[in-house]
Coordinates of N, CA and C in Angstrom, one line a residue:
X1 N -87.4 12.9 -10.7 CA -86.2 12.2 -10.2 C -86.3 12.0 -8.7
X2 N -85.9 10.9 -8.0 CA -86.5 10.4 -6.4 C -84.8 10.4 -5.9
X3 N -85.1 11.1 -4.8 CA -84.0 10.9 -3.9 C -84.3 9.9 -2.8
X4 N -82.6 9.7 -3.0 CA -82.6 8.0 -2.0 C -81.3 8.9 -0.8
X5 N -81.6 9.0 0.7 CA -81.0 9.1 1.6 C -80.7 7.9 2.0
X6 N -79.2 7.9 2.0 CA -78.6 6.5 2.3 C -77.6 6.8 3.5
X7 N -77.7 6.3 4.6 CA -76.8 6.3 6.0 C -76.7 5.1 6.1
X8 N -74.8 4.9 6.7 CA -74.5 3.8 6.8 C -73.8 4.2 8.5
X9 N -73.8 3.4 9.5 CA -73.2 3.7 10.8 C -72.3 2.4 11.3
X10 N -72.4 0.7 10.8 CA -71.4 0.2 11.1 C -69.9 0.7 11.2
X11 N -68.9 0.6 12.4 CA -67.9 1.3 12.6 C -67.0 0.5 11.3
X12 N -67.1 -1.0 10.9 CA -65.6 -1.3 10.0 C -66.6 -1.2 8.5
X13 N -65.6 -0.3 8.2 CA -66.2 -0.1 6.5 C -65.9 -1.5 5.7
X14 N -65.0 -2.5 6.2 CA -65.0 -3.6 5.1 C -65.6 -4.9 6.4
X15 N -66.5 -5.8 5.7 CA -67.0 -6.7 6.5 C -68.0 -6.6 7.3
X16 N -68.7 -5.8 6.8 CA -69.8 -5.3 7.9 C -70.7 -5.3 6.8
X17 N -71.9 -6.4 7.8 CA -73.4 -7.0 7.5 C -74.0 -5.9 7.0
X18 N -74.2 -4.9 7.3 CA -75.1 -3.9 7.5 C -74.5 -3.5 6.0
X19 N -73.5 -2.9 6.0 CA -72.9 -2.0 4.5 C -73.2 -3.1 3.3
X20 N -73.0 -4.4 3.7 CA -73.2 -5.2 2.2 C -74.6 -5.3 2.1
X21 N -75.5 -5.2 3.1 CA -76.6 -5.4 2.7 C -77.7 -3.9 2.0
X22 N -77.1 -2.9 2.5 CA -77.2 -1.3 2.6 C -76.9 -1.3 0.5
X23 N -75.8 -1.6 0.3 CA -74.8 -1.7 -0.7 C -75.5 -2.2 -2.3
X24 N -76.2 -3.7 -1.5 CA -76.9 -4.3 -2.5 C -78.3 -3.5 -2.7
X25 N -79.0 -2.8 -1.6 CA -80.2 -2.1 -2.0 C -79.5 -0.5 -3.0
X26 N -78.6 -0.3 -2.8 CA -78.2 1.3 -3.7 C -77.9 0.4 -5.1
X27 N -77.7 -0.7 -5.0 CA -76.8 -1.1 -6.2 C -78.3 -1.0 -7.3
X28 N -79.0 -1.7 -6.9 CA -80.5 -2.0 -7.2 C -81.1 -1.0 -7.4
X29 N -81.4 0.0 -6.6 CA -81.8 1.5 -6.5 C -81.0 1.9 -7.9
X30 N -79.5 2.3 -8.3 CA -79.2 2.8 -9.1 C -79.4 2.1 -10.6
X31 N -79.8 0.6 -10.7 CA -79.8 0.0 -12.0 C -81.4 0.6 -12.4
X32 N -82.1 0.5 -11.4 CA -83.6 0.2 -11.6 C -84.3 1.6 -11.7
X33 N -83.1 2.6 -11.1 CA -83.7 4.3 -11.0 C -82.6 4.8 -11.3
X34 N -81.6 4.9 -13.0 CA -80.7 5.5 -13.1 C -80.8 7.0 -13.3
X35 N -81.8 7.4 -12.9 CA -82.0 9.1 -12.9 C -82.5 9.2 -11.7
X36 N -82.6 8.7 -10.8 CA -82.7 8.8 -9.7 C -81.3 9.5 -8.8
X37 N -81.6 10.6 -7.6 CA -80.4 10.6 -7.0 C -80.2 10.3 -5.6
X38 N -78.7 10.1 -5.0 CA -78.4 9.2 -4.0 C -77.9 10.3 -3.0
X39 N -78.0 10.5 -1.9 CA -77.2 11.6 -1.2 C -76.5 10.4 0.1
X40 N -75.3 10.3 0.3 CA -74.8 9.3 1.4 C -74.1 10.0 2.7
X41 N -74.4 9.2 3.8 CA -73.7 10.2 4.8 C -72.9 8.7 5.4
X42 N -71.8 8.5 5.7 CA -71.2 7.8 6.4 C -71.3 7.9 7.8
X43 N -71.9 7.9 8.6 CA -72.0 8.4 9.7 C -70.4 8.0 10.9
X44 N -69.8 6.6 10.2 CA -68.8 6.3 11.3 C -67.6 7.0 10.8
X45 N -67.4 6.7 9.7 CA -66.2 7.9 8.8 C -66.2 9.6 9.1
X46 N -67.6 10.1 8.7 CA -67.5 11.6 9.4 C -68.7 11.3 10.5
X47 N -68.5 11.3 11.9 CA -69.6 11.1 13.0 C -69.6 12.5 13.1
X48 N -70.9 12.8 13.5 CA -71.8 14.2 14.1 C -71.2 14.2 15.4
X49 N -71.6 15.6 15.9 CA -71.3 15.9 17.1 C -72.3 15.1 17.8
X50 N -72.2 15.4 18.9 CA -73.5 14.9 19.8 C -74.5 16.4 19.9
X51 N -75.6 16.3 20.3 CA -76.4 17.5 20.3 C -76.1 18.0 21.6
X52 N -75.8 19.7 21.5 CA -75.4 20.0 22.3 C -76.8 21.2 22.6
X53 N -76.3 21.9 23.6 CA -77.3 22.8 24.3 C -77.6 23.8 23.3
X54 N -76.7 24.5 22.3 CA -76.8 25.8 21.8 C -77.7 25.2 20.6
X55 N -77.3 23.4 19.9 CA -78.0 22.8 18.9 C -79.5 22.8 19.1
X56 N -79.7 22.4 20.7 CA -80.9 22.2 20.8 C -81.9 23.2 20.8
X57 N -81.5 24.3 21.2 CA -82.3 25.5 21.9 C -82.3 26.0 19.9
X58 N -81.5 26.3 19.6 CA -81.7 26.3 17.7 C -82.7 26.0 16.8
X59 N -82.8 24.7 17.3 CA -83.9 23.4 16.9 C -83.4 24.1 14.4
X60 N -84.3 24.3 14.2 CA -83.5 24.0 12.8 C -82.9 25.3 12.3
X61 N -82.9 26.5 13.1 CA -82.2 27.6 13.0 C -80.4 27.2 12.4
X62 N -80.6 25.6 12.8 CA -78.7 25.9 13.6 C -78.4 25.0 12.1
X63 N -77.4 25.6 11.7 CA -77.0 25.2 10.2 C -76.5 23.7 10.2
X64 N -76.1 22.9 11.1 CA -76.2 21.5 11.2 C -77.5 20.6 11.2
X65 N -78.1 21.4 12.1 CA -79.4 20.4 12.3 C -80.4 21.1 11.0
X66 N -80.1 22.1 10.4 CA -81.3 22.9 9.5 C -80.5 21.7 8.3
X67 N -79.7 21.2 7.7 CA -79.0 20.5 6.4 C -79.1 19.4 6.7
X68 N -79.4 18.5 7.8 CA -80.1 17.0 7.9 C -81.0 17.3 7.8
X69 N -82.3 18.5 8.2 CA -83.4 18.1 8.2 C -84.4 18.4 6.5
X70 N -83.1 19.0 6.1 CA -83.2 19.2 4.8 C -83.0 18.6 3.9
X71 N -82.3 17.4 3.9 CA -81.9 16.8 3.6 C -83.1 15.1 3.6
X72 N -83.5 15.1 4.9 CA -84.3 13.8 5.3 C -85.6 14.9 4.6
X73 N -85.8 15.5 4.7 CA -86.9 16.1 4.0 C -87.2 16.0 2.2
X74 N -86.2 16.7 2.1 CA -86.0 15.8 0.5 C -86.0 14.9 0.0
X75 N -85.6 13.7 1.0 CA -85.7 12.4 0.7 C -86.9 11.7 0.1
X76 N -86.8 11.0 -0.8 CA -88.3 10.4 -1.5 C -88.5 8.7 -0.7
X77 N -87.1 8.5 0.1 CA -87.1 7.2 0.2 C -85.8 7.4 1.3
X78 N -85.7 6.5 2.2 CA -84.5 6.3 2.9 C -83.8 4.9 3.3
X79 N -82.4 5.0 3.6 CA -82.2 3.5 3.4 C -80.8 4.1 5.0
X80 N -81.5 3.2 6.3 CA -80.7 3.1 7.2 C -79.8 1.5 7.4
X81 N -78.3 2.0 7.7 CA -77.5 0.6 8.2 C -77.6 0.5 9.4
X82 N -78.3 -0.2 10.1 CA -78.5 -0.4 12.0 C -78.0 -1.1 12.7
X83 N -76.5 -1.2 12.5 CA -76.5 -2.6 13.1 C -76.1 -2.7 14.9
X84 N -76.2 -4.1 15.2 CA -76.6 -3.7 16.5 C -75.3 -4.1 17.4
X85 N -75.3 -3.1 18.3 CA -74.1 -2.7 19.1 C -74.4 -2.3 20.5
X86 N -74.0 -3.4 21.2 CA -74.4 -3.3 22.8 C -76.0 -3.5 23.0
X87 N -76.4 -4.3 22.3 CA -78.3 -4.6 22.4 C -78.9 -3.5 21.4
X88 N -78.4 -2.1 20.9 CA -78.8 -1.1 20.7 C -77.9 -0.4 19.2
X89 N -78.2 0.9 18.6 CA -77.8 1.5 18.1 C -76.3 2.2 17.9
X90 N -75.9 2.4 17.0 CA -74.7 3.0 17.2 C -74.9 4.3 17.5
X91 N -74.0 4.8 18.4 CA -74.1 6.1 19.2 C -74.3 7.1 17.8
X92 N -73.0 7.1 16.4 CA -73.2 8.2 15.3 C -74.5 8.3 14.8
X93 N -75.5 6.9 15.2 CA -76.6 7.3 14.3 C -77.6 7.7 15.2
X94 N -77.2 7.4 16.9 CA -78.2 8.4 17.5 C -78.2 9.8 17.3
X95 N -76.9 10.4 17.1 CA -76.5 11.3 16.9 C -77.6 11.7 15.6
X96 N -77.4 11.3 14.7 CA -78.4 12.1 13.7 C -79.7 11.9 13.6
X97 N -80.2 10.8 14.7 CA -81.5 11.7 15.2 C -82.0 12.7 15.8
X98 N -80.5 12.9 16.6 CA -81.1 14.0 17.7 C -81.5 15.1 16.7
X99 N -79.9 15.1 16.5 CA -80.3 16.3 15.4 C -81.1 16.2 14.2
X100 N -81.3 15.5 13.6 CA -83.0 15.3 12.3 C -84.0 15.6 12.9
X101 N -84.2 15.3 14.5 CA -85.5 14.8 15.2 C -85.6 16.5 15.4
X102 N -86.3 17.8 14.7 CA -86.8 18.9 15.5 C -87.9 19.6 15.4
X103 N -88.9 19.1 17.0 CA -89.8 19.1 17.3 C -90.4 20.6 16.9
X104 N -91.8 20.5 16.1 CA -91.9 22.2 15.8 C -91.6 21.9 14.4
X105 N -90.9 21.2 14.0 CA -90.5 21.5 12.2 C -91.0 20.0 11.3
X106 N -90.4 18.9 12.2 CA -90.5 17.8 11.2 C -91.2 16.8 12.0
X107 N -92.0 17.0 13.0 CA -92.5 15.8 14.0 C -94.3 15.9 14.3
X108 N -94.7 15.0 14.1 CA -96.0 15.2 14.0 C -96.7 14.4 12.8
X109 N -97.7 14.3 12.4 CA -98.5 13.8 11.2 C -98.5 14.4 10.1
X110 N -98.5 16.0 10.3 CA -98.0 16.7 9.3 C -96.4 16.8 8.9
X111 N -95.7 16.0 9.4 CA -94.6 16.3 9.1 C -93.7 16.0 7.6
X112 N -93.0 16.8 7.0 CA -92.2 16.6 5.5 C -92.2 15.2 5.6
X113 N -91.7 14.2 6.5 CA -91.4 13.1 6.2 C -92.5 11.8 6.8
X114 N -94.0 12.4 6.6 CA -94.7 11.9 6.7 C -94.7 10.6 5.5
X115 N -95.2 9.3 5.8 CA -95.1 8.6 4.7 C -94.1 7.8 3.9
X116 N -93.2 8.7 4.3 CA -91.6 8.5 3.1 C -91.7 7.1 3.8
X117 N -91.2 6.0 2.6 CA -90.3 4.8 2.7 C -89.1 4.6 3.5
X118 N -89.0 4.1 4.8 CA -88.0 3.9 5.7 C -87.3 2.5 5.7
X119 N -86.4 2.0 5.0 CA -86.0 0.7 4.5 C -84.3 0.5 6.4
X120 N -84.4 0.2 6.7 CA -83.6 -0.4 7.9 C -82.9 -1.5 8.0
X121 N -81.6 -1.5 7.7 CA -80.9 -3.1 7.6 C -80.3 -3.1 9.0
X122 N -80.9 -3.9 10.0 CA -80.5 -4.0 11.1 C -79.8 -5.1 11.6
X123 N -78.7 -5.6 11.4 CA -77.7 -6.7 11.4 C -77.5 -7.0 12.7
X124 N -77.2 -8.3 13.5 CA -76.8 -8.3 14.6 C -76.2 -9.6 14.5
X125 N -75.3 -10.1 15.8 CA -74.3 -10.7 15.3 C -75.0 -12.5 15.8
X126 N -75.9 -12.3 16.7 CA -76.3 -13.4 17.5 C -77.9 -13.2 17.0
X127 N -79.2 -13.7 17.3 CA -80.9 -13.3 17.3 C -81.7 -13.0 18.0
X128 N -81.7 -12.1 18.0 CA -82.9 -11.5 18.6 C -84.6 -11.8 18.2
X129 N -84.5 -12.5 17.9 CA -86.2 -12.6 17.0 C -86.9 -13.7 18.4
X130 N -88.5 -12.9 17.8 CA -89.3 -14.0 19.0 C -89.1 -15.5 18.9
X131 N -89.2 -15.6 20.0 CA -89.0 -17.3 20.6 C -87.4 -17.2 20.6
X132 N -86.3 -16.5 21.0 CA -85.5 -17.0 21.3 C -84.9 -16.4 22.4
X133 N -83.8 -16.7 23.2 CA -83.6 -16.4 24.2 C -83.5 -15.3 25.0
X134 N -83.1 -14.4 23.2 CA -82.7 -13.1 24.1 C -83.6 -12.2 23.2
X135 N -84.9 -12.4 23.5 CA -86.0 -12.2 21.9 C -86.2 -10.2 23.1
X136 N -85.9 -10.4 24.6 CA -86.3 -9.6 25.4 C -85.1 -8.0 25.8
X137 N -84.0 -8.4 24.2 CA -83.1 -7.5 24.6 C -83.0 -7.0 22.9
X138 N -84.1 -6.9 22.7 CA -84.2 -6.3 20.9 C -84.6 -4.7 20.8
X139 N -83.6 -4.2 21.0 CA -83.7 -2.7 21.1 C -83.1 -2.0 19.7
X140 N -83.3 -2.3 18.9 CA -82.7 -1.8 17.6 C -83.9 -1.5 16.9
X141 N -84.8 -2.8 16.7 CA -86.2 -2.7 15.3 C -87.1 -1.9 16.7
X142 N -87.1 -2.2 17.8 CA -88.1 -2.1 18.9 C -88.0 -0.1 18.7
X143 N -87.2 -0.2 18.9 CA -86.6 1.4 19.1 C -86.8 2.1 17.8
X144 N -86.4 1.6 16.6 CA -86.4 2.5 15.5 C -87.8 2.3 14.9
X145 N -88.6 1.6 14.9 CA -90.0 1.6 14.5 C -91.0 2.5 15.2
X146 N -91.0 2.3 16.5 CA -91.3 3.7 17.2 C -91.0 5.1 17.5
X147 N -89.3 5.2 17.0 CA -89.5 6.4 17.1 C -89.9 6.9 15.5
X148 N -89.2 6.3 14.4 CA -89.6 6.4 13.2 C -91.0 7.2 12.4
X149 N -91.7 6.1 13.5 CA -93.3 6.0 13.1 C -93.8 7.1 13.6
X150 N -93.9 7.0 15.3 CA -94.7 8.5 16.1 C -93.9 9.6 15.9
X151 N -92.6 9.8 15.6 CA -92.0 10.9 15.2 C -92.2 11.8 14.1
X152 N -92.0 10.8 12.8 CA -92.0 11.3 11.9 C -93.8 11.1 10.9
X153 N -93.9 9.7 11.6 CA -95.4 8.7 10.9 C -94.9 8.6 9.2
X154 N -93.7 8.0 9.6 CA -93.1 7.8 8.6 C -93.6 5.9 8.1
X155 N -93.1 5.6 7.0 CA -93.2 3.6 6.8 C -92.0 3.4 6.6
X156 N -91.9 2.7 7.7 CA -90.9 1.9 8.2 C -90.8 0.0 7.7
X157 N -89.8 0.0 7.1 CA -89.7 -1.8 7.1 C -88.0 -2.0 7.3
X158 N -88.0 -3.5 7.4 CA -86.5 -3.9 8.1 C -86.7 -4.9 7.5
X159 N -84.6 -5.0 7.1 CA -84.2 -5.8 7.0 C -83.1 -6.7 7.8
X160 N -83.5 -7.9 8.3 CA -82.6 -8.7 9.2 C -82.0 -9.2 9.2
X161 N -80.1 -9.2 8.8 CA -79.6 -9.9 8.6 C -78.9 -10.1 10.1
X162 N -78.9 -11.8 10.7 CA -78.5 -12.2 11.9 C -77.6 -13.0 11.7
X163 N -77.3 -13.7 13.1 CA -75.9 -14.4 13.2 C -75.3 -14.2 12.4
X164 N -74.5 -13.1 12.2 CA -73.6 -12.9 11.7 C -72.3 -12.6 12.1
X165 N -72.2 -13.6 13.8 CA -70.5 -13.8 14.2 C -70.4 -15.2 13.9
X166 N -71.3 -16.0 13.5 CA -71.4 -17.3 13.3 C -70.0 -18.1 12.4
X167 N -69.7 -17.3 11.7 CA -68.4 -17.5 10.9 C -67.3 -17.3 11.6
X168 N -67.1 -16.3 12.7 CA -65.9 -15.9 13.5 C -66.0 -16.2 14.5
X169 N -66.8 -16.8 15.4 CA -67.3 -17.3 16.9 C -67.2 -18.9 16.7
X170 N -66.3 -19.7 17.2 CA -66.3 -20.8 17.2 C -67.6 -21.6 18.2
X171 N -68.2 -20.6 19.1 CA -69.4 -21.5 20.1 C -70.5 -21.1 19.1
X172 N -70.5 -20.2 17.7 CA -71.6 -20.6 17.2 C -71.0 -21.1 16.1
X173 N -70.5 -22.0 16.0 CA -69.8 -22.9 14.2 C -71.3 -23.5 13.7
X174 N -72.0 -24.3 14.9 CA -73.2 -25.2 14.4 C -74.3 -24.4 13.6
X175 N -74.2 -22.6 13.4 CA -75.3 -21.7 13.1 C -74.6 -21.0 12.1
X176 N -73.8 -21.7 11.1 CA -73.5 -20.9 10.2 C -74.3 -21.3 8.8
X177 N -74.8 -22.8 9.3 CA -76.1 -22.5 7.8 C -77.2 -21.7 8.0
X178 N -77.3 -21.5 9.1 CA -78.8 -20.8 9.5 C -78.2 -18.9 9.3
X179 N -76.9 -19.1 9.7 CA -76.3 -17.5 9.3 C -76.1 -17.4 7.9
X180 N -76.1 -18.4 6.7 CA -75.8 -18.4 5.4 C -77.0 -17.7 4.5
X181 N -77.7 -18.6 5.6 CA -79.6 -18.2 4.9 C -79.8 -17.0 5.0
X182 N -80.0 -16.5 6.1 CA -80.0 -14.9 6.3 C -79.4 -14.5 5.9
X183 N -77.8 -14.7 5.6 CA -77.6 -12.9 4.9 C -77.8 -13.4 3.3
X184 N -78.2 -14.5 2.7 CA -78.7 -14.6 1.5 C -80.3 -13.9 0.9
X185 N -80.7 -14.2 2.4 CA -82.3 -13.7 2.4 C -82.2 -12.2 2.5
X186 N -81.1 -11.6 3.7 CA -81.1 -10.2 3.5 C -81.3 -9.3 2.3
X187 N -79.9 -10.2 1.3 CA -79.6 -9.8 0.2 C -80.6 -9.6 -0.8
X188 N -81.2 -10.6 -1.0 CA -82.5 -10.9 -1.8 C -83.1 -9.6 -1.7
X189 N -84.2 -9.8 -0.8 CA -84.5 -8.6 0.1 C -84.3 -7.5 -0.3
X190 N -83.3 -6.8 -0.1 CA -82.5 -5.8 -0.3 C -82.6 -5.5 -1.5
X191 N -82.6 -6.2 -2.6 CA -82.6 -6.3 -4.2 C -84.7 -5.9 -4.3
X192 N -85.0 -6.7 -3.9 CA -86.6 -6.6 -4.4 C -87.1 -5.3 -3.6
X193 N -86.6 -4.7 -2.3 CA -87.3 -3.6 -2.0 C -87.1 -2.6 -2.7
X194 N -85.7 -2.7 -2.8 CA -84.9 -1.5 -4.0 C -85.4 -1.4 -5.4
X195 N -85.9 -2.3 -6.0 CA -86.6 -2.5 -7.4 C -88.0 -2.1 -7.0
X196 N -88.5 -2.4 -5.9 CA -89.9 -2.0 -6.0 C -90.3 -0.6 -5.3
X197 N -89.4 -0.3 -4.5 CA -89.7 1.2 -4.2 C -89.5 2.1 -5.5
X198 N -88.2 2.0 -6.5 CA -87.8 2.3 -7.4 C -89.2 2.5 -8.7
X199 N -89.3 1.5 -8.8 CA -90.8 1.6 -9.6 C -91.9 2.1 -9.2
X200 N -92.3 2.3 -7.7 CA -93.1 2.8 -7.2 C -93.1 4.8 -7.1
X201 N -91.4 4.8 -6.9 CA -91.6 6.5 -7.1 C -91.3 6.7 -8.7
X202 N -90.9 6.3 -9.5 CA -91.1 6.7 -10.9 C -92.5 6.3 -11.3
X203 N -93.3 6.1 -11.1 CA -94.7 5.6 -11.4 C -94.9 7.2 -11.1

């Protein structure tokens, strides 16, 4: 039976890119692996502390950070919501790196979560992708792929759903076909990774 670690960190639980697209991969996940289990952490609903001095010096001694790392350790598969907030990450989900991230226990080549499937819906409201203007302020996939990778040497893939103020932003009205397609494409996406990771750990 494969466990799916599912974090969601968008702050509005209704209307948010990231959770519908997060939403459609569990939905998928649970038709295609119904004996499969799901463990969920909300991270904006219950947010973690920030890591403090007594957490850190702990490292997985400390019964917060020892039950995420136990947790991501378990995991057969993980499914992050990223979406992007001030060029970058939501503060709750840096928060559960700090504390997942402990060096000595889970970081390295050898590490529990060497390998594991790292699925990333990284939503943002305008694009970031090369060739475009602000292709030089992409600190979400930039950021989570490397720490992902050299931290954990975990596999990492992303999913992009963009322009996604294009419906609420009247200076972008002219990019709401190009915002229709992406979060169609997200969705898709979202469905075939979930089916095929699903087959891949029951196999």
């Amino acid at each position: 039976m494969a466990t799916l670690l599912h974090l969601d960190s968008a702050v509005f639980p209704q209307g948010s890119a990231s959770r519908e697209v997060t939403a459609a991969f569990v939905e998928t996940w649970r038709e295609q692996h119904p004996d499969g289990k799901v463990i969920y952490r909300d991270l904006a609903a219950e947010p973690l502390p920030h890591l403090n001095a007594e957490a850190a010096a702990a490292g997985v001694a400390h019964p917060l950070r020892g039950e995420l790392a136990a947790e991501l350790a378990a995991a057969d598969a993980v499914l992050i919501g990223a979406p992007m907030y001030n060029f970058t990450i939501p503060s709750t989900l840096k928060a559960w790196l700090d504390h997942v991230i402990v060096v000595g226990h889970n970081v390295g080549p050898d590490s529990p979560v060497a390998g594991t499937p790292i699925t990333v819906v990284a939503s943002r409201g305008g694009s970031y992708a090369a060739g475009t203007p602000r292709e030089d302020a992409e600190f979400v996939q930039n950021y989570l792929e490397k720490l992902l990778t050299s931290m954990f040497a975990a596999e990492v893939d992303f999913i992009v759903p963009e322009l996604t103020l294009a419906h609420s932003n009247p200076q972008m009205a002219e990019l709401i076909p190009l915002a229709d397609s992406s979060r169609a494409k997200a969705l898709s996406d979202a469905s075939e990774k979930a089916k095929a990771l699903a087959s891949r750990l029951a196999a």
